[in-house]
Structures are given as structure tokens and as C-alpha cells.
Amino acid sequence: MAREFQRGHKAKVSDLTAGTDLYVGVQIAGPGLTFDISCFGLDANEQLSDDRYFVFFNQPKSPEESIQLLGAQAGDTESFRVTLDRVPASIHKLSFTATIDGAGQMSQIGPGHIRIVAGGEEVVRYAFTGAEFTTERAVMLGDFYLKDVWRFAAVGQGFDGGLDALLKNFGGEVAEEEQPQQQAPAAGAPGFAPPPQAAAPAPSFGAPAPAPQAPAPAPSFGAPAPAPAPAAPQPPQYQQPAAPAPVHAAPTMAAPLAPPAPAPYGQPPQQPSYGQVPGQYPGQVPPPAPAPGGYGQQPSYGQVPGQMPGQVPGQQPGYAPQAAVPGAGLAAALQPYKEAPTGSRWTPQNQQLMRVDLSMGGQAVLARQGSMVLYQGKVDFSYKGAGFAGRIVGNATGQEMQLMRCTGRGQVFLAENGAHLHAIELQGDAICVSAENVLAFDESLQHEVRRIEGHGIPGGALFTMQFQGTGTVIVKTHGVPVVLPVTPTTFADSNAIVAWSAASQVILSSQVRLRRNAYPGHSGETVNLQFRGAPGNFIVVQPYEV
């Protein structure tokens, strides 16, 4: 039986089906509208770094044929064949999109869906209607994405531009304008594809074709199908641009941000300086003085968006202004601080500012009171009480959180005291985080106070918050944290630990000695946490003691 997904739902493909040879069907229609349905093969940075993996009407398959455009069949407007175990390692996401060819908007469409069929059985269906959109001319329907294993997400995010704008958002560039020509359907559907009639059963790759089709069995994967000779390879239609275009319909800065000849992100004319990569520390506008400050004389931490913990800056915080671009003006000065491109519910704008799109996922966000610094759209903020029992537990354990509930259809920007923010996505697993280090989380996550037993400290125990379920929790740290694997000899200061995997065994280790503390020269490291667990468990420690 097919699982019905809502917008924002995600799951491992292995939890849906054991197969990797999948049929993806898209059904979308509207009065007087025609649609271009495409698949973008994106790299780890969610960019179209290889235009051969843009599969659409003019390029119906990828080089190794792991992604193939099949055409309309079995009631679907367009369909694809995706073989996940043949997708090259350079491709981390397959994004399925639909755009309107010509005039119109997505609010005019009727009920539609994107579905996945494996072995002749429909395993996932995400249904949508035009009521979910307004003036958008494109929609991102669903994604296969690689995060340790292949997963599927129902996206359902509208996009104001057409196919060209969507392509530029993914890092491609239109090489030349052409009138799109819909590929003529093949004379006979492939054996693995579903028959064209709407009442036909779900497609079954590798299964025999219906009897009226042909006397011979349908070809199996790995052998060439008896189809007409392939057409001559066509030249790539798109090239990679200098910078991606933002997805957001109403960007934070409305002024045009395209200077005549700005220096590329992270490559100033003279030397790299802190803050020149997109998504790094918006709001630090260069001062008028032309001479650079002491910080930024050499490449340092913070020059790559989304880099992992461990790249600690070697100098004091500050800002080094970029070399002036003659004639560039204000737009060039503000270019490095544009709103970061979006494509997911949670998007870091820089290391200290997080953006959440409430219209994706259809669920509320619980955030620390006072953490909102900016919002766009129709957003409601309300007080989220913990109840009488929750207040008692919070006061007794020190794990009380003063929260506000954010709902609506808009975008909220969150930050607190310049702390570094990290989005941790949970897929049914659990993580332990101190309440002091939690900035926000999806309301779908279950959270409770967890006790850490121990001896030798007042009260005999420590406490932490445990988050479990499917959703995202935003963790804040002082400085750049380090993530370490759990071993039998892993100890951490209880004042520096930020989070750890919930499956880890935590033992409170006290080094309190009355005689030792009587001397003024003792170490001061009296309470540590010892972690034990199977391989794969981890701890997160910040370079700061609370």
C-alpha cells in the first residue's frame, strides 16, 4: 500500500522499498496550461555542475542512463526511470520539477501528484493542488537526496520564475533561446514502462509486458531494449553561471544586485579576506576606509559556506573591507551579503543566522523567545507554555526553555547573541542537547528531560533535553564545535559539552577530592562525563565553558 506523503515528509528509500530501479510519475494539469517536467542531477552543493544530468525534453537521459525520461503513460503527465545504484558518486540529489511553458500560474492547476513505483507496486504518493500556490510559475515537487543512504522528500515548493530561472537557481545558464519541442512519443512503450491506458496497473520494471504488446518477453535491465537507434548526441544546452539566483520570491534586498563586474565570491582582486564568500556574516558593511583591518590578511575560517566544525579562525574577529571595484557602487558593496539561495525548510544564511520557511512542511516551529530578528510574509507568533508540570520539571532540572510558537506562511530569521548555529536533521533517531544550547526546533519533534545518574555532585545527577522523531533542531554554540566519535576513553567537561547521540551511555565521572581541593593549586576539573557506545555514536564539544 502506498504511503501518503505531505509536504516536507522524508523517508529513507530502503524503508519504502528494497529496490533501486524506480519509476517516478508526475501528474499535473490545468486549463489552457502546458508544462515542462524535468529532473536536475545536483552535486553536493546542490548545483548543476554537470549539465548532462539535466534531464528534460531536449536531453531525455543521463550519460549512463541512470535517469531516463519515459514520456506520458499510466495516467501520468510525465514519467522517469531512476536507477539509484547507477547514479554516479558526484550526484547527491535528483530534484523533480514542473514549470509552466508560457503564461499562467501554479494556482490554476488542479489536483496532481508525484509518485514512486517499485516492482509494480506504488510505494509513495505526494498529492498537491493549486490552492497551495499563488503566482508561482514553477514548483519543486520531490527530491531523491543522498545522506548516508538515498532518501526521498516531498518538497512542494513554488518558484516565481520559469524553467530558465529555475535552471539558473541550480547553477545552470541558458546558452541560447530555443522554442521547446516536445519529444514525440515512441511507437511502443518500453517493456519496463506501464501501458499507456489510465486504468493500467502500476509499472513493474523488469516484468513481462502485456500479451498484446509483443510475443517476446520484455527486456531486462542491463540489456539494451529493442528500440530505434539512438539519436545523435546533442550539444549541451546550458552552461554553469557565475552565481546562483535566489529562490525567494521577495528577496531581502529589493535593489538590483548585479554589478557590472564584481569579483567572484571568495576571490577578491588582491587577497582573500573574511566575509567574501556568499552566505558569510551579512550586515557587516565595509567601512569607507580603504585600508583593510588586521583580520582577513590571509584565508581563515568562514570562507566556505556550510563548512564543518574544526576550522578555527587564527585571528581576532573583525572585518576586512574588499578592494573597491571602480564604478561598482553600492550594489557591489552589498553583493556578498545577499540572502542565501533557498531550497529547503531550514537554510543557514551565515554561521550566526538561520532562516526557516514555514510554508514548507506545514508545521509550526518552536523557537526561543526573542530569537526572531526578521520575518517575511504572514507569520503569527504566540507564547508556548510548558504547563504547570513542565515548569516544575524545568525549574528543578535547569532544562526550562522559554519558547514562542511560529506559524503561518512566511520566512523567519533566527539568531541569538551572535552564537554559531547548526541545523541537525533527525530521521526517527534521537539526540541529547542541553536546553541552553537549543535555539529552535520543529514542533513535530518530541522532547523531554533526561536524567544522567552520577555520584559525588550535589543532587547526584545532571540533566539534559532529548529530542526524538522526524524534524530539525537548531543547536547554538560558542565558537566552532568539534565532533568526536565515542570511545571507552572519551571524557568531556560537563560545562563544554553541547550534544551527543542518544544511544551513547553516559557516566558521570567526579574527580572531587576534599584533600586535593583544600590546596589552592588543584586542577579545577572536578566533574567530567564519560561516554561509551557502539561505533557511530558521537559527542559535540564547543571551545567554551558555560
CSV table of N, CA, C and O in Angstrom, one decimal, residues 119-222:
chain,number,residue,atom,x,y,z
A,119,GLY,N,8.8,-2.3,-8.5
A,119,GLY,CA,8.4,-3.7,-8.7
A,119,GLY,C,6.9,-3.8,-9.0
A,119,GLY,O,6.3,-4.8,-8.6
A,120,GLY,N,6.3,-2.8,-9.6
A,120,GLY,CA,4.9,-2.9,-10.0
A,120,GLY,C,4.0,-2.4,-8.9
A,120,GLY,O,2.8,-2.4,-9.1
A,121,GLU,N,4.5,-1.9,-7.8
A,121,GLU,CA,3.7,-1.5,-6.7
A,121,GLU,C,4.0,-0.1,-6.3
A,121,GLU,O,5.2,0.3,-6.2
A,122,GLU,N,3.0,0.8,-6.2
A,122,GLU,CA,3.2,2.2,-5.8
A,122,GLU,C,3.5,2.2,-4.3
A,122,GLU,O,2.8,1.7,-3.5
A,123,VAL,N,4.7,2.8,-4.0
A,123,VAL,CA,5.1,2.8,-2.6
A,123,VAL,C,5.0,4.2,-2.0
A,123,VAL,O,4.9,4.3,-0.7
A,124,VAL,N,5.0,5.3,-2.7
A,124,VAL,CA,4.9,6.6,-2.2
A,124,VAL,C,4.1,7.5,-3.2
A,124,VAL,O,4.2,7.4,-4.4
A,125,ARG,N,3.2,8.4,-2.6
A,125,ARG,CA,2.5,9.3,-3.4
A,125,ARG,C,2.4,10.6,-2.6
A,125,ARG,O,2.0,10.6,-1.4
A,126,TYR,N,2.8,11.7,-3.2
A,126,TYR,CA,2.6,13.1,-2.6
A,126,TYR,C,1.7,13.8,-3.5
A,126,TYR,O,1.9,14.1,-4.7
A,127,ALA,N,0.5,14.2,-3.0
A,127,ALA,CA,-0.6,14.9,-3.7
A,127,ALA,C,-0.5,16.3,-3.4
A,127,ALA,O,-0.2,16.7,-2.3
A,128,PHE,N,-0.9,17.2,-4.4
A,128,PHE,CA,-0.9,18.6,-4.2
A,128,PHE,C,-2.0,19.2,-5.1
A,128,PHE,O,-2.5,18.6,-6.0
A,129,THR,N,-2.4,20.5,-4.8
A,129,THR,CA,-3.4,21.2,-5.6
A,129,THR,C,-2.9,22.6,-5.8
A,129,THR,O,-2.0,23.1,-5.1
A,130,GLY,N,-3.6,23.3,-6.7
A,130,GLY,CA,-3.3,24.7,-7.0
A,130,GLY,C,-3.5,25.6,-5.8
A,130,GLY,O,-3.0,26.7,-5.7
A,131,ALA,N,-4.4,25.2,-4.8
A,131,ALA,CA,-4.6,26.0,-3.6
A,131,ALA,C,-3.4,26.2,-2.8
A,131,ALA,O,-3.3,27.2,-2.0
A,132,GLU,N,-2.4,25.4,-3.0
A,132,GLU,CA,-1.1,25.5,-2.2
A,132,GLU,C,-0.2,26.6,-2.8
A,132,GLU,O,0.8,26.9,-2.2
A,133,PHE,N,-0.5,27.1,-3.9
A,133,PHE,CA,0.4,28.1,-4.6
A,133,PHE,C,-0.4,29.4,-5.0
A,133,PHE,O,-1.6,29.4,-4.9
A,134,THR,N,0.4,30.4,-5.4
A,134,THR,CA,-0.3,31.6,-5.8
A,134,THR,C,0.2,32.0,-7.2
A,134,THR,O,-0.3,31.4,-8.2
A,135,THR,N,1.1,32.9,-7.3
A,135,THR,CA,1.6,33.4,-8.6
A,135,THR,C,2.8,32.6,-9.2
A,135,THR,O,3.4,33.0,-10.2
A,136,GLU,N,3.2,31.6,-8.5
A,136,GLU,CA,4.4,30.9,-9.0
A,136,GLU,C,4.2,30.3,-10.3
A,136,GLU,O,3.1,29.9,-10.7
A,137,ARG,N,5.3,30.2,-11.1
A,137,ARG,CA,5.2,29.6,-12.4
A,137,ARG,C,6.0,28.2,-12.5
A,137,ARG,O,6.1,27.6,-13.5
A,138,ALA,N,6.6,27.8,-11.4
A,138,ALA,CA,7.3,26.6,-11.3
A,138,ALA,C,7.1,26.0,-9.9
A,138,ALA,O,6.7,26.7,-8.9
A,139,VAL,N,7.3,24.7,-9.7
A,139,VAL,CA,7.2,24.1,-8.4
A,139,VAL,C,8.3,22.9,-8.4
A,139,VAL,O,8.5,22.2,-9.4
A,140,MET,N,9.0,22.9,-7.3
A,140,MET,CA,9.9,21.7,-7.0
A,140,MET,C,9.0,20.7,-6.3
A,140,MET,O,8.5,20.9,-5.2
A,141,LEU,N,8.8,19.5,-6.9
A,141,LEU,CA,7.9,18.5,-6.4
A,141,LEU,C,8.4,17.6,-5.4
A,141,LEU,O,7.9,17.4,-4.3
A,142,GLY,N,9.6,17.0,-5.7
A,142,GLY,CA,10.1,16.0,-4.8
A,142,GLY,C,11.6,15.8,-5.1
A,142,GLY,O,12.1,16.1,-6.2
A,143,ASP,N,12.3,15.3,-4.1
A,143,ASP,CA,13.8,15.1,-4.3
A,143,ASP,C,14.2,13.7,-3.8
A,143,ASP,O,13.7,13.2,-2.8
A,144,PHE,N,15.1,13.0,-4.6
A,144,PHE,CA,15.9,12.0,-4.0
A,144,PHE,C,17.2,12.6,-3.6
A,144,PHE,O,17.8,13.3,-4.4
A,145,TYR,N,17.6,12.4,-2.4
A,145,TYR,CA,18.9,13.0,-1.9
A,145,TYR,C,19.7,12.0,-1.1
A,145,TYR,O,19.1,11.1,-0.5
A,146,LEU,N,21.0,12.2,-1.2
A,146,LEU,CA,21.9,11.2,-0.6
A,146,LEU,C,22.4,11.8,0.7
A,146,LEU,O,23.1,12.8,0.7
A,147,LYS,N,22.1,11.1,1.8
A,147,LYS,CA,22.5,11.5,3.1
A,147,LYS,C,22.8,10.2,3.8
A,147,LYS,O,22.0,9.6,4.4
A,148,ASP,N,24.1,9.7,3.6
A,148,ASP,CA,24.5,8.3,4.0
A,148,ASP,C,23.8,7.3,3.1
A,148,ASP,O,24.5,6.5,2.5
A,149,VAL,N,22.5,7.4,3.0
A,149,VAL,CA,21.8,6.5,2.0
A,149,VAL,C,20.8,7.4,1.3
A,149,VAL,O,20.6,8.5,1.6
A,150,TRP,N,20.2,6.8,0.2
A,150,TRP,CA,19.3,7.6,-0.6
A,150,TRP,C,18.0,7.7,0.2
A,150,TRP,O,17.5,6.8,0.8
A,151,ARG,N,17.4,8.9,0.1
A,151,ARG,CA,16.2,9.3,0.8
A,151,ARG,C,15.3,10.0,-0.2
A,151,ARG,O,15.8,10.5,-1.2
A,152,PHE,N,14.0,10.0,0.1
A,152,PHE,CA,13.0,10.8,-0.7
A,152,PHE,C,12.3,11.8,0.2
A,152,PHE,O,12.0,11.5,1.3
A,153,ALA,N,12.2,13.0,-0.4
A,153,ALA,CA,11.5,14.1,0.3
A,153,ALA,C,10.4,14.7,-0.6
A,153,ALA,O,10.6,14.9,-1.8
A,154,ALA,N,9.2,14.9,0.0
A,154,ALA,CA,8.1,15.6,-0.7
A,154,ALA,C,8.4,17.1,-0.5
A,154,ALA,O,8.3,17.6,0.7
A,155,VAL,N,8.7,17.9,-1.5
A,155,VAL,CA,9.1,19.3,-1.4
A,155,VAL,C,7.9,20.2,-1.5
A,155,VAL,O,7.5,20.9,-0.6
A,156,GLY,N,7.3,20.3,-2.7
A,156,GLY,CA,6.1,21.1,-2.9
A,156,GLY,C,6.4,22.6,-2.8
A,156,GLY,O,5.5,23.3,-2.2
A,157,GLN,N,7.5,23.1,-3.2
A,157,GLN,CA,7.9,24.5,-3.0
A,157,GLN,C,7.7,25.2,-4.3
A,157,GLN,O,8.2,24.8,-5.4
A,158,GLY,N,6.9,26.3,-4.3
A,158,GLY,CA,6.7,27.1,-5.5
A,158,GLY,C,7.9,28.0,-5.8
A,158,GLY,O,8.8,28.3,-4.9
A,159,PHE,N,8.0,28.4,-7.1
A,159,PHE,CA,9.1,29.2,-7.6
A,159,PHE,C,8.6,30.2,-8.6
A,159,PHE,O,7.9,29.8,-9.5
A,160,ASP,N,8.9,31.5,-8.4
A,160,ASP,CA,8.3,32.5,-9.3
A,160,ASP,C,8.7,32.4,-10.7
A,160,ASP,O,7.9,32.7,-11.6
A,161,GLY,N,10.0,32.1,-11.0
A,161,GLY,CA,10.4,32.1,-12.4
A,161,GLY,C,10.0,30.9,-13.2
A,161,GLY,O,9.4,29.9,-12.6
A,162,GLY,N,10.3,30.8,-14.5
A,162,GLY,CA,10.0,29.7,-15.3
A,162,GLY,C,11.2,28.7,-15.3
A,162,GLY,O,12.0,28.7,-14.4
A,163,LEU,N,11.3,27.9,-16.3
A,163,LEU,CA,12.3,26.9,-16.4
A,163,LEU,C,13.7,27.5,-16.5
A,163,LEU,O,14.7,27.0,-15.8
A,164,ASP,N,13.9,28.6,-17.2
A,164,ASP,CA,15.2,29.3,-17.2
A,164,ASP,C,15.6,29.8,-15.9
A,164,ASP,O,16.8,29.6,-15.5
A,165,ALA,N,14.7,30.4,-15.1
A,165,ALA,CA,15.1,30.9,-13.8
A,165,ALA,C,15.4,29.8,-12.9
A,165,ALA,O,16.3,29.9,-12.0
A,166,LEU,N,14.6,28.7,-13.0
A,166,LEU,CA,14.9,27.5,-12.1
A,166,LEU,C,16.2,26.9,-12.4
A,166,LEU,O,17.0,26.5,-11.5
A,167,LEU,N,16.6,26.9,-13.7
A,167,LEU,CA,17.9,26.4,-14.1
A,167,LEU,C,19.0,27.2,-13.5
A,167,LEU,O,20.0,26.7,-13.0
A,168,LYS,N,18.8,28.5,-13.6
A,168,LYS,CA,19.9,29.4,-13.0
A,168,LYS,C,20.0,29.3,-11.5
A,168,LYS,O,21.1,29.4,-11.0
A,169,ASN,N,18.9,29.0,-10.8
A,169,ASN,CA,18.9,28.8,-9.4
A,169,ASN,C,19.7,27.6,-9.0
A,169,ASN,O,20.4,27.6,-8.0
A,170,PHE,N,19.7,26.6,-9.9
A,170,PHE,CA,20.5,25.4,-9.6
A,170,PHE,C,21.9,25.5,-10.2
A,170,PHE,O,22.7,24.5,-10.2
A,171,GLY,N,22.3,26.6,-10.7
A,171,GLY,CA,23.7,26.8,-11.1
A,171,GLY,C,23.9,26.6,-12.6
A,171,GLY,O,25.0,26.5,-13.0
A,172,GLY,N,22.8,26.6,-13.4
A,172,GLY,CA,23.0,26.4,-14.8
A,172,GLY,C,22.7,27.8,-15.5
A,172,GLY,O,22.3,28.7,-14.9
A,173,GLU,N,23.1,27.9,-16.8
A,173,GLU,CA,22.9,29.1,-17.5
A,173,GLU,C,22.3,28.7,-18.9
A,173,GLU,O,22.8,27.8,-19.6
A,174,VAL,N,21.4,29.5,-19.3
A,174,VAL,CA,20.8,29.3,-20.7
A,174,VAL,C,21.8,29.7,-21.7
A,174,VAL,O,22.1,30.9,-21.8
A,175,ALA,N,22.2,28.8,-22.6
A,175,ALA,CA,23.2,29.1,-23.6
A,175,ALA,C,22.6,29.8,-24.7
A,175,ALA,O,23.1,30.8,-25.3
A,176,GLU,N,21.4,29.5,-25.1
A,176,GLU,CA,20.7,30.1,-26.3
A,176,GLU,C,19.2,29.9,-26.1
A,176,GLU,O,18.8,28.9,-25.6
A,177,GLU,N,18.4,30.8,-26.7
A,177,GLU,CA,17.0,30.7,-26.6
A,177,GLU,C,16.5,29.8,-27.7
A,177,GLU,O,16.8,30.0,-28.9
A,178,GLU,N,15.7,28.8,-27.4
A,178,GLU,CA,15.1,27.9,-28.4
A,178,GLU,C,13.7,27.7,-28.1
A,178,GLU,O,13.3,27.8,-26.9
A,179,GLN,N,12.9,27.5,-29.1
A,179,GLN,CA,11.5,27.1,-28.9
A,179,GLN,C,11.5,25.6,-28.5
A,179,GLN,O,11.9,24.8,-29.2
A,180,PRO,N,11.0,25.3,-27.3
A,180,PRO,CA,11.0,23.9,-26.8
A,180,PRO,C,10.1,23.1,-27.7
A,180,PRO,O,9.0,23.5,-28.1
A,181,GLN,N,10.6,21.9,-28.1
A,181,GLN,CA,9.8,21.0,-28.9
A,181,GLN,C,9.6,19.7,-28.1
A,181,GLN,O,10.6,19.1,-27.7
A,182,GLN,N,8.4,19.4,-27.8
A,182,GLN,CA,8.1,18.2,-27.1
A,182,GLN,C,8.5,17.0,-27.9
A,182,GLN,O,8.2,16.8,-29.1
A,183,GLN,N,9.2,16.1,-27.2
A,183,GLN,CA,9.7,14.9,-27.9
A,183,GLN,C,8.5,14.0,-28.3
A,183,GLN,O,7.6,13.8,-27.5
A,184,ALA,N,8.4,13.5,-29.5
A,184,ALA,CA,7.3,12.7,-29.9
A,184,ALA,C,7.3,11.3,-29.2
A,184,ALA,O,8.4,10.8,-29.0
A,185,PRO,N,6.2,10.8,-28.8
A,185,PRO,CA,6.2,9.6,-28.0
A,185,PRO,C,6.7,8.4,-29.0
A,185,PRO,O,6.4,8.4,-30.2
A,186,ALA,N,7.3,7.5,-28.3
A,186,ALA,CA,7.8,6.3,-29.1
A,186,ALA,C,6.6,5.5,-29.6
A,186,ALA,O,5.5,5.5,-29.0
A,187,ALA,N,6.8,4.7,-30.6
A,187,ALA,CA,5.7,3.9,-31.2
A,187,ALA,C,5.2,2.9,-30.2
A,187,ALA,O,4.0,2.7,-30.1
A,188,GLY,N,6.2,2.3,-29.5
A,188,GLY,CA,5.7,1.3,-28.5
A,188,GLY,C,6.4,1.6,-27.1
A,188,GLY,O,7.6,2.0,-27.1
A,189,ALA,N,5.7,1.5,-26.0
A,189,ALA,CA,6.3,1.8,-24.7
A,189,ALA,C,7.3,0.7,-24.4
A,189,ALA,O,7.1,-0.4,-24.8
A,190,PRO,N,8.4,1.1,-23.7
A,190,PRO,CA,9.3,0.0,-23.3
A,190,PRO,C,8.7,-1.0,-22.4
A,190,PRO,O,7.7,-0.8,-21.8
A,191,GLY,N,9.3,-2.2,-22.4
A,191,GLY,CA,8.8,-3.3,-21.6
A,191,GLY,C,8.6,-3.0,-20.1
A,191,GLY,O,7.7,-3.5,-19.5
A,192,PHE,N,9.6,-2.1,-19.6
A,192,PHE,CA,9.5,-1.9,-18.2
A,192,PHE,C,8.5,-0.8,-17.8
A,192,PHE,O,8.2,-0.6,-16.7
A,193,ALA,N,8.0,-0.1,-18.8
A,193,ALA,CA,7.1,1.1,-18.6
A,193,ALA,C,5.7,0.6,-18.5
A,193,ALA,O,5.3,-0.4,-19.0
A,194,PRO,N,4.9,1.4,-17.8
A,194,PRO,CA,3.4,0.9,-17.7
A,194,PRO,C,2.7,1.2,-19.0
A,194,PRO,O,3.1,2.0,-19.8
A,195,PRO,N,1.7,0.4,-19.3
A,195,PRO,CA,1.0,0.6,-20.6
A,195,PRO,C,0.3,2.0,-20.6
A,195,PRO,O,0.1,2.6,-19.5
A,196,PRO,N,0.0,2.6,-21.7
A,196,PRO,CA,-0.5,3.9,-21.8
A,196,PRO,C,-1.9,4.2,-21.2
A,196,PRO,O,-2.2,5.3,-20.9
A,197,GLN,N,-2.7,3.2,-21.1
A,197,GLN,CA,-4.1,3.4,-20.7
A,197,GLN,C,-4.1,3.8,-19.2
A,197,GLN,O,-3.3,3.3,-18.4
A,198,ALA,N,-5.0,4.7,-18.8
A,198,ALA,CA,-5.0,5.2,-17.5
A,198,ALA,C,-5.4,4.1,-16.4
A,198,ALA,O,-5.0,4.2,-15.3
A,199,ALA,N,-6.2,3.1,-16.8
A,199,ALA,CA,-6.6,2.1,-15.9
A,199,ALA,C,-5.6,1.0,-15.7
A,199,ALA,O,-5.9,0.1,-15.0
A,200,ALA,N,-4.4,1.1,-16.3
A,200,ALA,CA,-3.5,0.1,-16.2
A,200,ALA,C,-2.9,0.0,-14.8
A,200,ALA,O,-2.9,1.0,-14.1
A,201,PRO,N,-2.4,-1.1,-14.4
A,201,PRO,CA,-1.8,-1.3,-13.1
A,201,PRO,C,-0.5,-0.5,-13.0
A,201,PRO,O,0.1,0.0,-14.0
A,202,ALA,N,0.1,-0.3,-11.8
A,202,ALA,CA,1.3,0.4,-11.6
A,202,ALA,C,2.4,-0.3,-12.3
A,202,ALA,O,2.5,-1.5,-12.5
A,203,PRO,N,3.4,0.5,-12.8
A,203,PRO,CA,4.5,0.0,-13.6
A,203,PRO,C,5.3,-1.0,-12.8
A,203,PRO,O,5.5,-0.9,-11.6
A,204,SER,N,5.9,-2.0,-13.5
A,204,SER,CA,6.7,-3.0,-12.9
A,204,SER,C,8.0,-3.2,-13.8
A,204,SER,O,7.9,-3.8,-14.8
A,205,PHE,N,9.1,-2.6,-13.3
A,205,PHE,CA,10.3,-2.7,-14.1
A,205,PHE,C,10.8,-4.1,-14.1
A,205,PHE,O,10.9,-4.8,-13.1
A,206,GLY,N,11.1,-4.6,-15.3
A,206,GLY,CA,11.7,-5.9,-15.5
A,206,GLY,C,10.6,-7.0,-15.6
A,206,GLY,O,10.9,-8.1,-15.8
A,207,ALA,N,9.3,-6.6,-15.4
A,207,ALA,CA,8.2,-7.6,-15.5
A,207,ALA,C,7.9,-7.8,-17.0
A,207,ALA,O,8.1,-6.9,-17.8
A,208,PRO,N,7.3,-9.0,-17.4
A,208,PRO,CA,6.9,-9.2,-18.8
A,208,PRO,C,5.8,-8.1,-19.2
A,208,PRO,O,5.0,-7.7,-18.4
A,209,ALA,N,5.9,-7.7,-20.4
A,209,ALA,CA,5.0,-6.8,-20.9
A,209,ALA,C,3.6,-7.5,-21.2
A,209,ALA,O,3.5,-8.7,-21.3
A,210,PRO,N,2.5,-6.7,-21.3
A,210,PRO,CA,1.2,-7.3,-21.6
A,210,PRO,C,1.3,-8.1,-22.9
A,210,PRO,O,2.0,-7.8,-23.8
A,211,ALA,N,0.4,-9.1,-23.0
A,211,ALA,CA,0.4,-10.0,-24.1
A,211,ALA,C,0.3,-9.3,-25.4
A,211,ALA,O,0.9,-9.6,-26.4
A,212,PRO,N,-0.7,-8.3,-25.6
A,212,PRO,CA,-0.8,-7.7,-26.9
A,212,PRO,C,0.4,-6.9,-27.4
A,212,PRO,O,0.5,-6.6,-28.6
A,213,GLN,N,1.3,-6.6,-26.5
A,213,GLN,CA,2.4,-5.8,-26.9
A,213,GLN,C,3.4,-6.5,-27.9
A,213,GLN,O,3.7,-6.0,-28.9
A,214,ALA,N,3.9,-7.6,-27.5
A,214,ALA,CA,4.9,-8.3,-28.3
A,214,ALA,C,4.9,-9.8,-27.8
A,214,ALA,O,4.7,-10.1,-26.7
A,215,PRO,N,5.3,-10.7,-28.7
A,215,PRO,CA,5.4,-12.1,-28.4
A,215,PRO,C,6.5,-12.4,-27.5
A,215,PRO,O,6.5,-13.4,-26.7
A,216,ALA,N,7.6,-11.6,-27.5
A,216,ALA,CA,8.8,-11.9,-26.7
A,216,ALA,C,8.7,-11.2,-25.4
A,216,ALA,O,8.0,-10.2,-25.3
A,217,PRO,N,9.4,-11.7,-24.4
A,217,PRO,CA,9.4,-11.1,-23.1
A,217,PRO,C,10.1,-9.7,-23.1
A,217,PRO,O,10.9,-9.5,-23.9
A,218,ALA,N,9.7,-8.8,-22.2
A,218,ALA,CA,10.2,-7.5,-22.2
A,218,ALA,C,11.7,-7.6,-21.8
A,218,ALA,O,12.1,-8.5,-21.1
A,219,PRO,N,12.5,-6.7,-22.3
A,219,PRO,CA,13.9,-6.7,-22.0
A,219,PRO,C,14.2,-6.4,-20.5
A,219,PRO,O,13.4,-5.7,-19.9
A,220,SER,N,15.2,-7.0,-19.9
A,220,SER,CA,15.5,-6.8,-18.5
A,220,SER,C,16.6,-5.7,-18.5
A,220,SER,O,17.3,-5.5,-19.4
A,221,PHE,N,16.8,-5.1,-17.3
A,221,PHE,CA,17.8,-4.1,-17.2
A,221,PHE,C,19.2,-4.7,-17.3
A,221,PHE,O,19.5,-5.8,-16.9
A,222,GLY,N,20.0,-3.9,-17.9
A,222,GLY,CA,21.4,-4.4,-18.2
A,222,GLY,C,21.5,-4.8,-19.6
A,222,GLY,O,22.6,-4.9,-20.2
